PDB file of C-alpha atoms in Angstrom:
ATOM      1  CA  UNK A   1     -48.062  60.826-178.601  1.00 73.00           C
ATOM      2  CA  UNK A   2     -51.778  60.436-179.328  1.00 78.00           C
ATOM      3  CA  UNK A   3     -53.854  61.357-175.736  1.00 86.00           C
ATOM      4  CA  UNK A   4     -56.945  58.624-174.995  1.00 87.00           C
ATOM      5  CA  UNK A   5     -59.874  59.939-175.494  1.00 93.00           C
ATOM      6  CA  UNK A   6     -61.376  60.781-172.616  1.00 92.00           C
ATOM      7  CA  UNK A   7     -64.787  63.017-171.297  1.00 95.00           C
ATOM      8  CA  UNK A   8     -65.556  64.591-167.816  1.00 95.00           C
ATOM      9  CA  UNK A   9     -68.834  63.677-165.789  1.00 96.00           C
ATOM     10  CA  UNK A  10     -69.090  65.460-163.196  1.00 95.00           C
ATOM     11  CA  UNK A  11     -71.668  63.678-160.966  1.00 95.00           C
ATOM     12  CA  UNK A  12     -71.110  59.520-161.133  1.00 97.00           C
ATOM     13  CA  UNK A  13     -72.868  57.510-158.631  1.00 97.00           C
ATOM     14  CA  UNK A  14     -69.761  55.606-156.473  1.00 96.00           C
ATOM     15  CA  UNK A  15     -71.893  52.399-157.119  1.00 95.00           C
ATOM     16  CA  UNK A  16     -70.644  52.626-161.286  1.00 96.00           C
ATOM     17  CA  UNK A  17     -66.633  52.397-159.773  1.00 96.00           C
ATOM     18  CA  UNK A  18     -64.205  50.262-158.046  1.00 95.00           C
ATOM     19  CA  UNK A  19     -60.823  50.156-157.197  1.00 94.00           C
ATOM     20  CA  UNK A  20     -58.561  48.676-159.921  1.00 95.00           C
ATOM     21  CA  UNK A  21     -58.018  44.823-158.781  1.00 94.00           C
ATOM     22  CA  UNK A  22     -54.071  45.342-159.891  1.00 93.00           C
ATOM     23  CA  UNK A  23     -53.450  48.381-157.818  1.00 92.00           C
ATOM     24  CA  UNK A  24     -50.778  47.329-155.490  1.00 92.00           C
ATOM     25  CA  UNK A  25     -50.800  51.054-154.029  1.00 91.00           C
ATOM     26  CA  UNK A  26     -51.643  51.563-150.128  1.00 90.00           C
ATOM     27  CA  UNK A  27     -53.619  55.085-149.256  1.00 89.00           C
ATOM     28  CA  UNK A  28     -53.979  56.639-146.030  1.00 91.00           C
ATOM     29  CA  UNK A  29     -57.801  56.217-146.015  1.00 93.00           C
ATOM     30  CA  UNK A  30     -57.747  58.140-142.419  1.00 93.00           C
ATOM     31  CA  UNK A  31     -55.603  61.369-143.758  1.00 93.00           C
ATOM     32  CA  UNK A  32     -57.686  61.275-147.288  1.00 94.00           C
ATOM     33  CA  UNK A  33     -61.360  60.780-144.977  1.00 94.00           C
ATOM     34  CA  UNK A  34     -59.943  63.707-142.622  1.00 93.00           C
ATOM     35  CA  UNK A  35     -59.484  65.960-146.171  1.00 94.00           C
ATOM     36  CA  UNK A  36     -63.085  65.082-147.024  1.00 95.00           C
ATOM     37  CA  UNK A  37     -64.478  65.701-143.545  1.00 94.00           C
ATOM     38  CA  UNK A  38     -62.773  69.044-143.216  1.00 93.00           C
ATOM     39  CA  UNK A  39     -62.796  70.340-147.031  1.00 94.00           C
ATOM     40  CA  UNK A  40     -65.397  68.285-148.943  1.00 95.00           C
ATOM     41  CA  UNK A  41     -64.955  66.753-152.199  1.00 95.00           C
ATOM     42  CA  UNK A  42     -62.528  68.543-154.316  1.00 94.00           C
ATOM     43  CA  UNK A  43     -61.062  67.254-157.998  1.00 94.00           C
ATOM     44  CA  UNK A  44     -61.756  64.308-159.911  1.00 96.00           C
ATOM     45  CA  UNK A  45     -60.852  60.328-159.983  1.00 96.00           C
ATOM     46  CA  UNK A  46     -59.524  59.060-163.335  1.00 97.00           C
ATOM     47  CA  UNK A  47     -61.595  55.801-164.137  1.00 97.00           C
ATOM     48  CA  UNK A  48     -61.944  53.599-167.294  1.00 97.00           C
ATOM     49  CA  UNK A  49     -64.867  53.421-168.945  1.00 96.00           C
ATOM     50  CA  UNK A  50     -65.202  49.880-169.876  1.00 96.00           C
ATOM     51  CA  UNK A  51     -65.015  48.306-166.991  1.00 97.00           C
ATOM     52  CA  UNK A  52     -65.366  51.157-164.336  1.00 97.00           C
ATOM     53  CA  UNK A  53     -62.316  50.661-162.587  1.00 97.00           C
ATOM     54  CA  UNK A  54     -60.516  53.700-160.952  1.00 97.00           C
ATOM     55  CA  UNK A  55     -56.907  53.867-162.142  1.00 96.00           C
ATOM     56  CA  UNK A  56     -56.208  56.851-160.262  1.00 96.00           C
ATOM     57  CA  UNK A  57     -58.314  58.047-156.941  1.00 95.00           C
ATOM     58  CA  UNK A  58     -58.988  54.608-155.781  1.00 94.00           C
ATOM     59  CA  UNK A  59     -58.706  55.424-152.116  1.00 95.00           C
ATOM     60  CA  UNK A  60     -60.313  58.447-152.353  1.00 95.00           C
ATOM     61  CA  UNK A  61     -63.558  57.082-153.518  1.00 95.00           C
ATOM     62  CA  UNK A  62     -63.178  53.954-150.444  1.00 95.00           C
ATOM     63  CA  UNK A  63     -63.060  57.179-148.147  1.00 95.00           C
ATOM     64  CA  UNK A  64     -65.890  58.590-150.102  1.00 96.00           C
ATOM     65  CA  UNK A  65     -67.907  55.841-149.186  1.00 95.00           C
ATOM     66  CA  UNK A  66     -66.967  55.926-145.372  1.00 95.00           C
ATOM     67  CA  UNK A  67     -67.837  59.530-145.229  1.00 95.00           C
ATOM     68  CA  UNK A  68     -71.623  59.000-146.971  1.00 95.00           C
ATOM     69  CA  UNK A  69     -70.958  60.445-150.664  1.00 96.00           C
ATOM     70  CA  UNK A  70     -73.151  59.459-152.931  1.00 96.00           C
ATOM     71  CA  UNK A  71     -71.202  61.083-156.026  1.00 97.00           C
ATOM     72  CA  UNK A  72     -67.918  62.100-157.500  1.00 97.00           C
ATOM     73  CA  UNK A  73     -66.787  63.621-160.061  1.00 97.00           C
ATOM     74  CA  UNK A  74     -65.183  61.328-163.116  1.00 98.00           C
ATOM     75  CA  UNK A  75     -62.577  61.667-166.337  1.00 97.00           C
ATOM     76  CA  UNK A  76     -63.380  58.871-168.162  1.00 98.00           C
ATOM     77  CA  UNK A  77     -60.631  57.162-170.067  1.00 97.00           C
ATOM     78  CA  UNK A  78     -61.698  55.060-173.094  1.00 97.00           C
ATOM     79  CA  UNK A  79     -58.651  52.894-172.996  1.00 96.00           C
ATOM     80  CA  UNK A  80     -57.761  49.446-172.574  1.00 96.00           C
ATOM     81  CA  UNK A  81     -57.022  47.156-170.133  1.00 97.00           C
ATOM     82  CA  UNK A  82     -53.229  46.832-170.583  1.00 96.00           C
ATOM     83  CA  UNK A  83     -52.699  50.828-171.128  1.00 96.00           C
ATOM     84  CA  UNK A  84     -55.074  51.396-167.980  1.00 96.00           C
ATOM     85  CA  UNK A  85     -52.866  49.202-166.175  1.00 96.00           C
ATOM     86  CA  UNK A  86     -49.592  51.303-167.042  1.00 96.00           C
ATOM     87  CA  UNK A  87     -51.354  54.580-166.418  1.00 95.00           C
ATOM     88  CA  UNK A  88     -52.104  53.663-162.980  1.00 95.00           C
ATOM     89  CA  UNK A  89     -48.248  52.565-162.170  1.00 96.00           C
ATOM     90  CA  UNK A  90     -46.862  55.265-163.614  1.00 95.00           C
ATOM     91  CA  UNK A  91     -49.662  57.595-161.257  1.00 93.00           C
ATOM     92  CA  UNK A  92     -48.449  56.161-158.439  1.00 92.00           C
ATOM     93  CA  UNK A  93     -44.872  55.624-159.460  1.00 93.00           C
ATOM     94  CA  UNK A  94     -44.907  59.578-160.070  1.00 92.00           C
ATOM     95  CA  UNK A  95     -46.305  60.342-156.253  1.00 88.00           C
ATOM     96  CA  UNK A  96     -43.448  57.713-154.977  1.00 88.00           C
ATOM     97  CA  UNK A  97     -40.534  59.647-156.340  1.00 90.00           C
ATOM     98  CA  UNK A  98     -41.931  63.155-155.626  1.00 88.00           C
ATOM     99  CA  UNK A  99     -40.416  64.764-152.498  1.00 89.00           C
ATOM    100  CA  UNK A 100     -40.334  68.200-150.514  1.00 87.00           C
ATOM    101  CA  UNK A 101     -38.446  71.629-150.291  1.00 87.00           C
ATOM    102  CA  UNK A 102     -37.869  71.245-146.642  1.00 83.00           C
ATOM    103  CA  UNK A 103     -37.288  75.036-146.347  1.00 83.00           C
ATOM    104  CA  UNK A 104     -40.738  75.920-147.935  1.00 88.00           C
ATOM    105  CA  UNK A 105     -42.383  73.318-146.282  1.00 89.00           C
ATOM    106  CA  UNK A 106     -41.252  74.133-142.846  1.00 87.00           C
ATOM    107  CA  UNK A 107     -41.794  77.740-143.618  1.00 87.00           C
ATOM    108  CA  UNK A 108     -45.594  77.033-144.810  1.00 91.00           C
ATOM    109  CA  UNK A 109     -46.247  74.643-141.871  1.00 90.00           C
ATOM    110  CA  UNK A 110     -44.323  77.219-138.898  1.00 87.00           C
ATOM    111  CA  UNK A 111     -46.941  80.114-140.827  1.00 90.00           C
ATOM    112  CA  UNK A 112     -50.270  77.762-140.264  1.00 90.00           C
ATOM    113  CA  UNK A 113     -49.185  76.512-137.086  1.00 89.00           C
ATOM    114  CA  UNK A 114     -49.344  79.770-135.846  1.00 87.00           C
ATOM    115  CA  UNK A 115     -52.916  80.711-137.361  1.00 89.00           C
ATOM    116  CA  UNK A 116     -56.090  80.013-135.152  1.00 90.00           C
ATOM    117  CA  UNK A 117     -56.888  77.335-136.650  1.00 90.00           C
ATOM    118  CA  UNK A 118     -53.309  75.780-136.602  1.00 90.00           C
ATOM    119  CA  UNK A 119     -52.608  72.738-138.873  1.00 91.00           C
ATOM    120  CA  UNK A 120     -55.887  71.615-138.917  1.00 91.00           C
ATOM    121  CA  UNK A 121     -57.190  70.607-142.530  1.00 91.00           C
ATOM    122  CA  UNK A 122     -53.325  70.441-143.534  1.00 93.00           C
ATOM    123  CA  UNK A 123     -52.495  66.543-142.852  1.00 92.00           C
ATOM    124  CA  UNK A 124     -49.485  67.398-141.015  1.00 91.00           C
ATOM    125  CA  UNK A 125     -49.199  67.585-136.793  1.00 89.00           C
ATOM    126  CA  UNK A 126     -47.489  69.265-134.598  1.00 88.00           C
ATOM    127  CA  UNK A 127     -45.482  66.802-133.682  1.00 88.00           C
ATOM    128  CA  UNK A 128     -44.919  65.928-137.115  1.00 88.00           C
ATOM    129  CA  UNK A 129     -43.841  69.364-137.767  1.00 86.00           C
ATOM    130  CA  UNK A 130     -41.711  69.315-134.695  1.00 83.00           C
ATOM    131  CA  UNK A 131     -39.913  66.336-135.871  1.00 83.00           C
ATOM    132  CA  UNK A 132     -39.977  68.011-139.549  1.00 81.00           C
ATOM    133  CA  UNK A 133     -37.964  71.040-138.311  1.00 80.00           C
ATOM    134  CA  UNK A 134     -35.509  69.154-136.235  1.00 74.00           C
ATOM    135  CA  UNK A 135     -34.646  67.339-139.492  1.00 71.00           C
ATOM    136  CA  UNK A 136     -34.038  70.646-141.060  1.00 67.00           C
ATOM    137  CA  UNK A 137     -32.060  71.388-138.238  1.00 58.00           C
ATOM    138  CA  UNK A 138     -29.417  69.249-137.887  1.00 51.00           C
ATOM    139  CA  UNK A 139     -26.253  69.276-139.689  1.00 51.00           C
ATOM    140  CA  UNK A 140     -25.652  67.201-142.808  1.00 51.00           C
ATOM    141  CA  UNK A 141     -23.455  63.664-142.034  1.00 50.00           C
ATOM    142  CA  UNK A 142     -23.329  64.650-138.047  1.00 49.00           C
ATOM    143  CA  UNK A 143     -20.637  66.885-138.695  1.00 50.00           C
ATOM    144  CA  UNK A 144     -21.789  69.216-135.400  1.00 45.00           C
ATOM    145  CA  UNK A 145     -17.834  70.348-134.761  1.00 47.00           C
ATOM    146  CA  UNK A 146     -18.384  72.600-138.329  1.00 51.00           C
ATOM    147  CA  UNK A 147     -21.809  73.291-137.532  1.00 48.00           C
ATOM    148  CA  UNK A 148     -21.762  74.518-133.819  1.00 48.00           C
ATOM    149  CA  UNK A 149     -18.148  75.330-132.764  1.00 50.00           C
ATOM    150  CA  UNK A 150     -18.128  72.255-130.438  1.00 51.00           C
ATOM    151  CA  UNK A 151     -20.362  70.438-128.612  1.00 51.00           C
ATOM    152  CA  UNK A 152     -19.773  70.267-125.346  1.00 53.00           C
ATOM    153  CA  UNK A 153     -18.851  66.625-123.799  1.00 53.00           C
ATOM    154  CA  UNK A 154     -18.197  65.183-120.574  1.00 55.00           C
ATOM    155  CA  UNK A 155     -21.330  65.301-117.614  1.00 57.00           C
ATOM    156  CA  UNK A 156     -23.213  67.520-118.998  1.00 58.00           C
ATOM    157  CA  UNK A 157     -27.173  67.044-119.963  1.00 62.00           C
ATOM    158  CA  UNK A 158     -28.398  68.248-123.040  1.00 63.00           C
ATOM    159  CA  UNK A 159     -32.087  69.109-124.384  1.00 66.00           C
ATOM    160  CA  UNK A 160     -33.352  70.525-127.350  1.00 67.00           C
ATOM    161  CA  UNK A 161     -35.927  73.025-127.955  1.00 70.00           C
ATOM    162  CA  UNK A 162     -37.769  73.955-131.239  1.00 71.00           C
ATOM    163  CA  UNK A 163     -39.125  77.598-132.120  1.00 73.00           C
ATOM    164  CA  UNK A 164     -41.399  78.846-135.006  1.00 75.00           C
ATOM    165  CA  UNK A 165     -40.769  82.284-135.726  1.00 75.00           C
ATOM    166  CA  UNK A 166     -41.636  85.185-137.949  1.00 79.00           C
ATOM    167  CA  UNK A 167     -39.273  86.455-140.464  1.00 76.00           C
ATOM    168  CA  UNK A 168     -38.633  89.779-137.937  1.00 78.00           C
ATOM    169  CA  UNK A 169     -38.904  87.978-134.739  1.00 79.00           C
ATOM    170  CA  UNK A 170     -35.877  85.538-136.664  1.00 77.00           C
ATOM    171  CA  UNK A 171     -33.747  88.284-137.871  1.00 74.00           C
ATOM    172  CA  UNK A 172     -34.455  90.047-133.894  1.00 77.00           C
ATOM    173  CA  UNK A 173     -33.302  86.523-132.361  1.00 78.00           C
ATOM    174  CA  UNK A 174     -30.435  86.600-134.780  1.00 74.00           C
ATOM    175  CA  UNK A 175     -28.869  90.239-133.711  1.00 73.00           C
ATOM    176  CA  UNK A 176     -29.003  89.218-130.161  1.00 76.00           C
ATOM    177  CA  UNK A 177     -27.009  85.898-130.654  1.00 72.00           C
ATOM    178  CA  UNK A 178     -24.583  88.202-132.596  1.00 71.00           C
ATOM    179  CA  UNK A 179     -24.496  90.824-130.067  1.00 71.00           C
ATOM    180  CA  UNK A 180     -24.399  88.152-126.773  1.00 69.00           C
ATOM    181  CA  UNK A 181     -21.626  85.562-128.364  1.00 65.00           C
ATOM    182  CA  UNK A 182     -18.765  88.118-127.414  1.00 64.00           C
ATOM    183  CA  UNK A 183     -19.781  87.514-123.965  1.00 66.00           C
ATOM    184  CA  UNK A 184     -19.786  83.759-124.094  1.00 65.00           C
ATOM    185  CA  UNK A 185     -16.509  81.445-122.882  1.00 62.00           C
ATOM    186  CA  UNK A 186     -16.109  79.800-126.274  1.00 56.00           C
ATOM    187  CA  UNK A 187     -13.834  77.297-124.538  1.00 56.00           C
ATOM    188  CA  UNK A 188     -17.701  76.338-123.002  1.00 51.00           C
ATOM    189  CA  UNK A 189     -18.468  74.602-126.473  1.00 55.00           C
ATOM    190  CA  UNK A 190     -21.245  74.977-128.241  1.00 63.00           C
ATOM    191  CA  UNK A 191     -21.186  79.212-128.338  1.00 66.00           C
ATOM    192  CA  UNK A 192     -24.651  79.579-130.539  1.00 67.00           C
ATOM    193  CA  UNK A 193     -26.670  77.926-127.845  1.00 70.00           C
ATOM    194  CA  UNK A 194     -24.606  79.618-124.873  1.00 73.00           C
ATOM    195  CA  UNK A 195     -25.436  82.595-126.421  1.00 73.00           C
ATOM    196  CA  UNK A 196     -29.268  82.104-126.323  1.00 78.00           C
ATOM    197  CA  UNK A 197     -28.804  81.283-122.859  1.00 77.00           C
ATOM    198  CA  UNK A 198     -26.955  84.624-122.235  1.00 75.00           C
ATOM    199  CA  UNK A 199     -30.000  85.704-123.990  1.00 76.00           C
ATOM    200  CA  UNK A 200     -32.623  84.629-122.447  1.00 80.00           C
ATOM    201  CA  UNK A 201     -30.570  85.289-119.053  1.00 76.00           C
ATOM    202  CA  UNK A 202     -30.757  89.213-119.810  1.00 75.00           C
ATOM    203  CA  UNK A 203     -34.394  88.900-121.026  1.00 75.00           C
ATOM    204  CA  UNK A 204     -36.013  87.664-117.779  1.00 79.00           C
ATOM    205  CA  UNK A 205     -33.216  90.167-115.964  1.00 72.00           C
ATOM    206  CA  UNK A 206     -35.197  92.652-117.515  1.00 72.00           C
ATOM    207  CA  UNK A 207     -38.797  91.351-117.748  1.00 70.00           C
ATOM    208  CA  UNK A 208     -39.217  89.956-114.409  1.00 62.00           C
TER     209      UNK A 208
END
């Protein structure tokens, strides 16, 4: 298949583009103005030449404008109308359907949180992460019986807590829940988290 003909520019004044008028997307003008605050302008918008209309970037040249740009880079598309209109569908048909290795990204995210600077500049919060993780977490259809021994039931009160850990500070907190689940009543239930407890127990016993 034949590619349009197209040419880069890299300095077009935001005054010579607008927004497609058929672009049914919705950005997060607040996320995208938060990556131009923290890491400038970076890439290009796809416009077509005719008419000036952004087929893909649209919301990135709206937060652009909020942040006081006066410029952005362009590829120009010499196409028409009806092909413009496809190309932008199919742009944002392509971001719909993408999705996330929830191991990497947690990995990634628990390795920046961490930093000085923490998840600034990433798009992502703590909390988000938080919730992220506890996703990742928890066993596929509910089946907890497979996943955890038991859970216990009755009276008791139950709260979670969520850790981000190096790769050796992981594999340490692994040969201690080895080592302490010998110790643990399994007939308690859910023998993983006794374990930290019996953990953790032995830790202050030791620290304090």
């Amino acid at each position: 298949m034949t590619s349009p003909e197209q040419s880069y520019d890299p300095e077009v004044d935001l005054d010579r583009l607008t927004p497609h008028p058929d672009n049914p997307h919705l950005g997060d003008l607040d996320t995208i103005r938060g990556s131009i605050a923290t890491h400038g302008w970076y890439g290009a918008v796809i416009a077509q030449r005719s008419t000036g209309h952004v087929i893909a970037g649209s919301h990135r040249i709206r937060a652009a404008r909020e942040e006081g740009l006066a410029t952005v880079p362009v590829i120009w598309l010499d196409i028409d109308n009806d092909k413009a209109r496809r190309i932008l569908l199919m742009d944002n048909r392509a971001g719909d359907k993408a999705g996330y290795d929830s191991t990497l990204l947690t990995d990634l995210l628990g390795e920046l949180h961490v930093t000085p600077d923490g998840l600034s500049g990433t798009g992502w919060t703590p909390t988000e992460l938080d919730a992220l993780l506890a996703s990742v977490a928890l066993p596929a259809g509910g089946e907890w019986d497979e996943a955890f021994d038991k859970v216990p039931t009755g009276g008791a009160k139950f709260r979670s807590r969520t850790f981000v850990l190096t790769d050796e500070q992981a594999d340490l907190i692994d040969r201690a829940l080895a080592a302490a689940r010998p110790t643990v009543d399994t007939d308690t239930g859910n023998r993983a988290s006794a374990a930290l407890a019996v953990v953790c127990e032995a830790y202050i016993r030791t620290t304090l």
